[in-house]
PDB file of C-alpha atoms in Angstrom:
ATOM      1  CA  GLY A   5      73.476  98.513  31.014  1.00  0.00           C
ATOM      2  CA  ALA A   6      71.533 101.161  32.853  1.00  0.00           C
ATOM      3  CA  VAL A   7      69.741 103.752  30.785  1.00  0.00           C
ATOM      4  CA  VAL A   8      68.680 105.995  33.654  1.00  0.00           C
ATOM      5  CA  SER A   9      70.497 106.732  36.902  1.00  0.00           C
ATOM      6  CA  GLN A  10      69.279 108.433  40.059  1.00  0.00           C
ATOM      7  CA  HIS A  11      71.140 110.064  42.888  1.00  0.00           C
ATOM      8  CA  PRO A  12      71.024 109.607  45.778  1.00  0.00           C
ATOM      9  CA  SER A  13      69.681 106.078  46.098  1.00  0.00           C
ATOM     10  CA  TRP A  14      68.453 106.879  49.573  1.00  0.00           C
ATOM     11  CA  VAL A  15      68.302 109.955  51.775  1.00  0.00           C
ATOM     12  CA  ILE A  16      67.168 110.777  55.289  1.00  0.00           C
ATOM     13  CA  CYS A  17      66.308 114.358  56.118  1.00  0.00           C
ATOM     14  CA  LYS A  18      64.682 116.324  58.909  1.00  0.00           C
ATOM     15  CA  SER A  19      61.233 117.858  58.682  1.00  0.00           C
ATOM     16  CA  GLY A  20      61.296 121.293  57.151  1.00  0.00           C
ATOM     17  CA  THR A  21      64.412 120.787  55.086  1.00  0.00           C
ATOM     18  CA  SER A  22      64.637 120.407  51.301  1.00  0.00           C
ATOM     19  CA  VAL A  23      65.998 117.475  49.374  1.00  0.00           C
ATOM     20  CA  LYS A  24      67.128 117.348  45.752  1.00  0.00           C
ATOM     21  CA  ILE A  25      66.966 114.150  43.714  1.00  0.00           C
ATOM     22  CA  GLU A  26      68.785 113.879  40.395  1.00  0.00           C
ATOM     23  CA  CYS A  27      67.740 111.810  37.403  1.00  0.00           C
ATOM     24  CA  ARG A  28      70.199 111.327  34.562  1.00  0.00           C
ATOM     25  CA  SER A  29      69.679 109.889  31.122  1.00  0.00           C
ATOM     26  CA  LEU A  30      72.799 107.919  30.254  1.00  0.00           C
ATOM     27  CA  ASP A  31      72.253 106.949  26.635  1.00  0.00           C
ATOM     28  CA  PHE A  32      69.502 109.160  25.273  1.00  0.00           C
ATOM     29  CA  GLN A  33      68.780 112.807  24.915  1.00  0.00           C
ATOM     30  CA  ALA A  34      65.755 113.411  27.082  1.00  0.00           C
ATOM     31  CA  THR A  35      63.463 116.283  26.218  1.00  0.00           C
ATOM     32  CA  THR A  36      60.877 114.676  28.485  1.00  0.00           C
ATOM     33  CA  MET A  37      61.230 112.717  31.693  1.00  0.00           C
ATOM     34  CA  PHE A  38      58.641 111.575  34.184  1.00  0.00           C
ATOM     35  CA  TRP A  39      58.643 111.607  37.989  1.00  0.00           C
ATOM     36  CA  TYR A  40      56.689 109.032  39.966  1.00  0.00           C
ATOM     37  CA  ARG A  41      56.066 108.429  43.647  1.00  0.00           C
ATOM     38  CA  GLN A  42      55.462 105.002  45.127  1.00  0.00           C
ATOM     39  CA  PHE A  43      54.274 104.416  48.684  1.00  0.00           C
ATOM     40  CA  PRO A  44      54.915 101.027  50.332  1.00  0.00           C
ATOM     41  CA  LYS A  45      52.966  98.186  48.755  1.00  0.00           C
ATOM     42  CA  GLN A  46      51.332 100.528  46.287  1.00  0.00           C
ATOM     43  CA  SER A  47      51.615 101.214  42.602  1.00  0.00           C
ATOM     44  CA  LEU A  48      53.512 103.981  40.867  1.00  0.00           C
ATOM     45  CA  MET A  49      51.708 107.288  40.681  1.00  0.00           C
ATOM     46  CA  LEU A  50      52.778 109.865  38.128  1.00  0.00           C
ATOM     47  CA  MET A  51      53.622 113.173  39.774  1.00  0.00           C
ATOM     48  CA  ALA A  52      54.778 115.307  36.868  1.00  0.00           C
ATOM     49  CA  THR A  53      56.244 115.484  33.409  1.00  0.00           C
ATOM     50  CA  SER A  54      59.606 117.209  33.241  1.00  0.00           C
ATOM     51  CA  ASN A  55      60.155 119.198  30.050  1.00  0.00           C
ATOM     52  CA  GLU A  56      63.611 120.286  28.953  1.00  0.00           C
ATOM     53  CA  GLY A  57      63.852 124.056  28.766  1.00  0.00           C
ATOM     54  CA  SER A  58      60.322 124.712  29.948  1.00  0.00           C
ATOM     55  CA  LYS A  59      58.027 124.315  32.933  1.00  0.00           C
ATOM     56  CA  ALA A  60      57.080 120.916  34.230  1.00  0.00           C
ATOM     57  CA  THR A  61      53.513 119.675  33.898  1.00  0.00           C
ATOM     58  CA  TYR A  62      52.063 118.478  37.181  1.00  0.00           C
ATOM     59  CA  GLU A  63      49.372 115.881  37.687  1.00  0.00           C
ATOM     60  CA  GLN A  64      46.214 116.814  39.507  1.00  0.00           C
ATOM     61  CA  GLY A  65      46.731 117.024  43.255  1.00  0.00           C
ATOM     62  CA  VAL A  66      50.517 117.418  43.121  1.00  0.00           C
ATOM     63  CA  GLU A  67      51.730 120.703  44.605  1.00  0.00           C
ATOM     64  CA  LYS A  68      54.090 122.334  42.146  1.00  0.00           C
ATOM     65  CA  ASP A  69      55.526 124.670  44.777  1.00  0.00           C
ATOM     66  CA  LYS A  70      56.393 121.751  46.990  1.00  0.00           C
ATOM     67  CA  PHE A  71      57.849 119.471  44.335  1.00  0.00           C
ATOM     68  CA  LEU A  72      60.112 121.654  42.226  1.00  0.00           C
ATOM     69  CA  ILE A  73      61.264 120.175  38.948  1.00  0.00           C
ATOM     70  CA  ASN A  74      64.100 121.501  36.861  1.00  0.00           C
ATOM     71  CA  HIS A  75      65.102 120.061  33.492  1.00  0.00           C
ATOM     72  CA  ALA A  76      67.959 122.281  32.439  1.00  0.00           C
ATOM     73  CA  SER A  77      69.739 119.904  30.084  1.00  0.00           C
ATOM     74  CA  LEU A  78      68.971 116.976  27.835  1.00  0.00           C
ATOM     75  CA  THR A  79      70.487 114.534  30.304  1.00  0.00           C
ATOM     76  CA  LEU A  80      69.429 115.828  33.715  1.00  0.00           C
ATOM     77  CA  SER A  81      66.159 116.413  35.521  1.00  0.00           C
ATOM     78  CA  THR A  82      65.974 117.228  39.208  1.00  0.00           C
ATOM     79  CA  LEU A  83      63.165 116.950  41.714  1.00  0.00           C
ATOM     80  CA  THR A  84      63.417 119.052  44.867  1.00  0.00           C
ATOM     81  CA  VAL A  85      61.099 118.223  47.733  1.00  0.00           C
ATOM     82  CA  THR A  86      60.788 121.478  49.643  1.00  0.00           C
ATOM     83  CA  SER A  87      59.898 121.798  53.324  1.00  0.00           C
ATOM     84  CA  ALA A  88      59.708 118.049  53.610  1.00  0.00           C
ATOM     85  CA  HIS A  89      57.282 116.413  56.024  1.00  0.00           C
ATOM     86  CA  PRO A  90      57.124 112.801  57.203  1.00  0.00           C
ATOM     87  CA  GLU A  91      54.209 112.153  54.838  1.00  0.00           C
ATOM     88  CA  ASP A  92      56.572 112.925  51.929  1.00  0.00           C
ATOM     89  CA  SER A  93      58.552 109.810  52.838  1.00  0.00           C
ATOM     90  CA  SER A  94      58.283 107.610  49.787  1.00  0.00           C
ATOM     91  CA  PHE A  95      60.124 105.977  46.903  1.00  0.00           C
ATOM     92  CA  TYR A  96      60.660 108.489  44.098  1.00  0.00           C
ATOM     93  CA  ILE A  97      61.368 107.105  40.629  1.00  0.00           C
ATOM     94  CA  CYS A  98      62.096 108.879  37.385  1.00  0.00           C
ATOM     95  CA  SER A  99      61.657 107.482  33.905  1.00  0.00           C
ATOM     96  CA  LEU A 100      62.643 108.184  30.354  1.00  0.00           C
ATOM     97  CA  PRO A 101      60.325 107.610  27.383  1.00  0.00           C
ATOM     98  CA  VAL A 102      62.350 105.905  24.696  1.00  0.00           C
ATOM     99  CA  GLY A 103      59.999 104.772  21.966  1.00  0.00           C
ATOM    100  CA  GLN A 104      58.524 107.690  20.104  1.00  0.00           C
ATOM    101  CA  GLY A 105      54.798 107.406  20.589  1.00  0.00           C
ATOM    102  CA  SER A 106      55.047 103.851  21.958  1.00  0.00           C
ATOM    103  CA  GLY A 107      54.679 104.634  25.647  1.00  0.00           C
ATOM    104  CA  GLU A 108      57.765 102.585  26.499  1.00  0.00           C
ATOM    105  CA  GLN A 109      59.616 104.011  29.475  1.00  0.00           C
ATOM    106  CA  TYR A 110      62.874 103.048  31.125  1.00  0.00           C
ATOM    107  CA  PHE A 111      62.932 103.629  34.855  1.00  0.00           C
ATOM    108  CA  GLY A 112      65.680 104.750  37.154  1.00  0.00           C
ATOM    109  CA  PRO A 113      66.593 102.705  40.227  1.00  0.00           C
ATOM    110  CA  GLY A 114      64.601 105.002  42.514  1.00  0.00           C
ATOM    111  CA  THR A 115      65.397 107.157  45.536  1.00  0.00           C
ATOM    112  CA  ARG A 116      64.138 106.223  48.983  1.00  0.00           C
ATOM    113  CA  LEU A 117      63.304 109.403  50.939  1.00  0.00           C
ATOM    114  CA  THR A 118      62.734 109.221  54.667  1.00  0.00           C
ATOM    115  CA  VAL A 119      61.716 112.386  56.479  1.00  0.00           C
ATOM    116  CA  THR A 120      62.145 112.301  60.249  1.00  0.00           C
TER     117      THR A 120
ATOM    118  CA  GLY B  26      39.956 108.916  35.786  1.00  0.00           C
ATOM    119  CA  GLN B  27      41.177 105.923  33.815  1.00  0.00           C
ATOM    120  CA  GLN B  28      41.939 102.817  35.810  1.00  0.00           C
ATOM    121  CA  LEU B  29      43.642  99.536  35.175  1.00  0.00           C
ATOM    122  CA  ASN B  30      42.219  96.603  37.099  1.00  0.00           C
ATOM    123  CA  GLN B  31      44.997  94.105  37.666  1.00  0.00           C
ATOM    124  CA  SER B  32      44.427  90.654  39.123  1.00  0.00           C
ATOM    125  CA  PRO B  33      45.228  88.738  41.110  1.00  0.00           C
ATOM    126  CA  GLN B  34      46.640  91.028  43.765  1.00  0.00           C
ATOM    127  CA  SER B  35      49.003  88.323  44.961  1.00  0.00           C
ATOM    128  CA  MET B  36      49.875  84.747  44.150  1.00  0.00           C
ATOM    129  CA  PHE B  37      51.521  81.981  46.135  1.00  0.00           C
ATOM    130  CA  ILE B  38      52.829  79.188  43.944  1.00  0.00           C
ATOM    131  CA  GLN B  39      55.259  76.310  43.941  1.00  0.00           C
ATOM    132  CA  GLU B  40      58.447  76.510  41.932  1.00  0.00           C
ATOM    133  CA  GLY B  41      57.868  75.085  38.471  1.00  0.00           C
ATOM    134  CA  GLU B  42      54.227  76.116  38.257  1.00  0.00           C
ATOM    135  CA  ASP B  43      52.862  78.334  35.521  1.00  0.00           C
ATOM    136  CA  VAL B  44      51.525  81.786  36.410  1.00  0.00           C
ATOM    137  CA  SER B  45      48.865  83.909  34.785  1.00  0.00           C
ATOM    138  CA  MET B  46      47.836  87.489  35.551  1.00  0.00           C
ATOM    139  CA  ASN B  47      45.762  90.024  33.677  1.00  0.00           C
ATOM    140  CA  CYS B  48      44.718  93.623  33.394  1.00  0.00           C
ATOM    141  CA  THR B  49      41.432  95.056  32.219  1.00  0.00           C
ATOM    142  CA  SER B  50      40.111  98.540  31.711  1.00  0.00           C
ATOM    143  CA  SER B  51      37.067 100.355  30.460  1.00  0.00           C
ATOM    144  CA  SER B  52      39.381 102.472  28.287  1.00  0.00           C
ATOM    145  CA  ILE B  53      41.022 101.569  24.996  1.00  0.00           C
ATOM    146  CA  PHE B  54      44.824 101.556  25.076  1.00  0.00           C
ATOM    147  CA  ASN B  55      47.341 102.253  22.350  1.00  0.00           C
ATOM    148  CA  THR B  56      50.095 100.227  24.009  1.00  0.00           C
ATOM    149  CA  TRP B  57      50.204  97.679  26.824  1.00  0.00           C
ATOM    150  CA  LEU B  58      53.367  97.231  28.850  1.00  0.00           C
ATOM    151  CA  TRP B  59      54.369  94.684  31.461  1.00  0.00           C
ATOM    152  CA  TYR B  60      56.992  95.556  34.082  1.00  0.00           C
ATOM    153  CA  LYS B  61      58.617  93.679  36.962  1.00  0.00           C
ATOM    154  CA  GLN B  62      59.800  95.448  40.095  1.00  0.00           C
ATOM    155  CA  ASP B  63      62.160  93.932  42.629  1.00  0.00           C
ATOM    156  CA  PRO B  64      62.252  95.347  46.176  1.00  0.00           C
ATOM    157  CA  GLY B  65      63.959  98.721  46.387  1.00  0.00           C
ATOM    158  CA  GLU B  66      64.447  99.014  42.639  1.00  0.00           C
ATOM    159  CA  GLY B  67      62.763 100.676  39.699  1.00  0.00           C
ATOM    160  CA  PRO B  68      60.487  98.693  37.368  1.00  0.00           C
ATOM    161  CA  VAL B  69      62.072  96.831  34.481  1.00  0.00           C
ATOM    162  CA  LEU B  70      60.265  96.486  31.176  1.00  0.00           C
ATOM    163  CA  LEU B  71      59.459  92.861  30.325  1.00  0.00           C
ATOM    164  CA  ILE B  72      57.220  93.029  27.284  1.00  0.00           C
ATOM    165  CA  ALA B  73      55.652  95.801  25.186  1.00  0.00           C
ATOM    166  CA  LEU B  74      52.555  95.184  23.057  1.00  0.00           C
ATOM    167  CA  TYR B  75      51.473  97.507  20.267  1.00  0.00           C
ATOM    168  CA  LYS B  76      48.704  95.857  18.256  1.00  0.00           C
ATOM    169  CA  ALA B  77      45.354  94.382  19.169  1.00  0.00           C
ATOM    170  CA  GLY B  78      45.632  90.609  19.274  1.00  0.00           C
ATOM    171  CA  GLU B  79      49.428  90.685  19.389  1.00  0.00           C
ATOM    172  CA  LEU B  80      51.033  87.781  21.236  1.00  0.00           C
ATOM    173  CA  THR B  81      54.653  88.320  22.266  1.00  0.00           C
ATOM    174  CA  SER B  82      57.121  86.130  24.134  1.00  0.00           C
ATOM    175  CA  ASN B  83      60.262  86.944  26.072  1.00  0.00           C
ATOM    176  CA  GLY B  84      61.813  83.696  27.251  1.00  0.00           C
ATOM    177  CA  ARG B  85      59.375  82.052  29.649  1.00  0.00           C
ATOM    178  CA  LEU B  86      57.103  85.090  29.556  1.00  0.00           C
ATOM    179  CA  THR B  87      54.230  85.485  27.126  1.00  0.00           C
ATOM    180  CA  ALA B  88      51.874  88.445  26.930  1.00  0.00           C
ATOM    181  CA  GLN B  89      48.918  89.291  24.738  1.00  0.00           C
ATOM    182  CA  PHE B  90      47.186  92.509  23.758  1.00  0.00           C
ATOM    183  CA  GLY B  91      43.458  91.880  23.892  1.00  0.00           C
ATOM    184  CA  THR B  92      41.445  92.216  20.691  1.00  0.00           C
ATOM    185  CA  THR B  93      39.212  94.888  22.227  1.00  0.00           C
ATOM    186  CA  ARG B  94      42.330  96.888  23.211  1.00  0.00           C
ATOM    187  CA  LYS B  95      40.959  96.989  26.762  1.00  0.00           C
ATOM    188  CA  ASP B  96      42.842  94.087  28.308  1.00  0.00           C
ATOM    189  CA  SER B  97      46.098  92.178  28.410  1.00  0.00           C
ATOM    190  CA  PHE B  98      47.476  89.104  30.119  1.00  0.00           C
ATOM    191  CA  LEU B  99      50.926  87.921  31.136  1.00  0.00           C
ATOM    192  CA  ASN B 100      51.870  84.275  31.542  1.00  0.00           C
ATOM    193  CA  ILE B 101      55.032  82.941  33.132  1.00  0.00           C
ATOM    194  CA  SER B 102      55.837  79.309  32.490  1.00  0.00           C
ATOM    195  CA  ALA B 103      57.816  77.015  34.779  1.00  0.00           C
ATOM    196  CA  SER B 104      58.397  79.598  37.492  1.00  0.00           C
ATOM    197  CA  ILE B 105      61.791  79.857  39.172  1.00  0.00           C
ATOM    198  CA  PRO B 106      62.800  81.599  42.417  1.00  0.00           C
ATOM    199  CA  SER B 107      64.042  84.741  40.661  1.00  0.00           C
ATOM    200  CA  ASP B 108      60.534  85.325  39.290  1.00  0.00           C
ATOM    201  CA  VAL B 109      59.534  86.564  42.750  1.00  0.00           C
ATOM    202  CA  GLY B 110      58.597  90.223  42.680  1.00  0.00           C
ATOM    203  CA  ILE B 111      55.804  92.591  41.735  1.00  0.00           C
ATOM    204  CA  TYR B 112      54.462  92.583  38.206  1.00  0.00           C
ATOM    205  CA  PHE B 113      52.750  95.700  36.898  1.00  0.00           C
ATOM    206  CA  CYS B 114      50.739  96.194  33.775  1.00  0.00           C
ATOM    207  CA  ALA B 115      50.767  99.675  32.312  1.00  0.00           C
ATOM    208  CA  GLY B 116      48.938 101.236  29.429  1.00  0.00           C
ATOM    209  CA  GLN B 117      49.424 104.156  27.103  1.00  0.00           C
ATOM    210  CA  LEU B 118      46.127 105.804  26.259  1.00  0.00           C
ATOM    211  CA  ALA B 119      47.139 108.042  23.378  1.00  0.00           C
ATOM    212  CA  ILE B 120      49.893 107.719  20.785  1.00  0.00           C
ATOM    213  CA  TRP B 121      50.694 111.421  21.068  1.00  0.00           C
ATOM    214  CA  ASP B 122      51.239 111.229  24.837  1.00  0.00           C
ATOM    215  CA  ASP B 123      54.087 109.215  26.320  1.00  0.00           C
ATOM    216  CA  LYS B 124      52.331 109.075  29.704  1.00  0.00           C
ATOM    217  CA  ILE B 125      51.306 105.654  30.949  1.00  0.00           C
ATOM    218  CA  ILE B 126      49.113 104.542  33.837  1.00  0.00           C
ATOM    219  CA  PHE B 127      49.871 101.562  36.050  1.00  0.00           C
ATOM    220  CA  GLY B 128      47.820  98.743  37.453  1.00  0.00           C
ATOM    221  CA  LYS B 129      48.054  98.029  41.172  1.00  0.00           C
ATOM    222  CA  GLY B 130      50.439  95.138  40.665  1.00  0.00           C
ATOM    223  CA  THR B 131      50.517  91.394  41.237  1.00  0.00           C
ATOM    224  CA  ARG B 132      52.851  90.161  43.976  1.00  0.00           C
ATOM    225  CA  LEU B 133      54.317  86.789  43.095  1.00  0.00           C
ATOM    226  CA  HIS B 134      55.529  84.583  45.943  1.00  0.00           C
ATOM    227  CA  ILE B 135      57.177  81.199  45.426  1.00  0.00           C
ATOM    228  CA  LEU B 136      56.751  78.742  48.256  1.00  0.00           C
ATOM    229  CA  PRO B 137      59.835  76.814  49.378  1.00  0.00           C
TER     230      PRO B 137
END
């Protein structure tokens, strides 16, 4: 069965509005989760590492004030895209590392964001 | 930054054919991972490799961790229609960091 769920699976919003995407760990306690972005026909690019109870760590070039990450519990991380623009339209995927030190990650089903 | 060079970019094959794809890097990796992604879904882990030289199978899939720790290949034998999708290699650089980096993917198409 699924290890990671995401909600919503797709969302359409207007430019300038904010959108929140939820990522839930179903079977594991998650002190760390990852957020990726994937543009059409491209690979997954890591945006940030979500840390339970502390600030997220953002990859170079990712605006932390635009992509707000909250990891308030061991089963839930949220990504809020603030003041969305059409260029933020993408497939957002979260993942959960499950093998201590192994690098293995289980991915959520993704959220398709379209900004009009 | 570190890069994974994955090839081929795409493949068009007949059902029943064997498939081979690989990833190389100038960096040494602690772990190599192979994922498959279907349209509109998240990647699914196929095979994880932990030791240099390791050869691991998962059904019709076989993957190997190169002896230099800088490359890996994935083979699919006797392809079937449900093998269609994008295959990504991914590597973990450091054992203390769960972050992984992805190759650009290999798109597998099966001709009717």
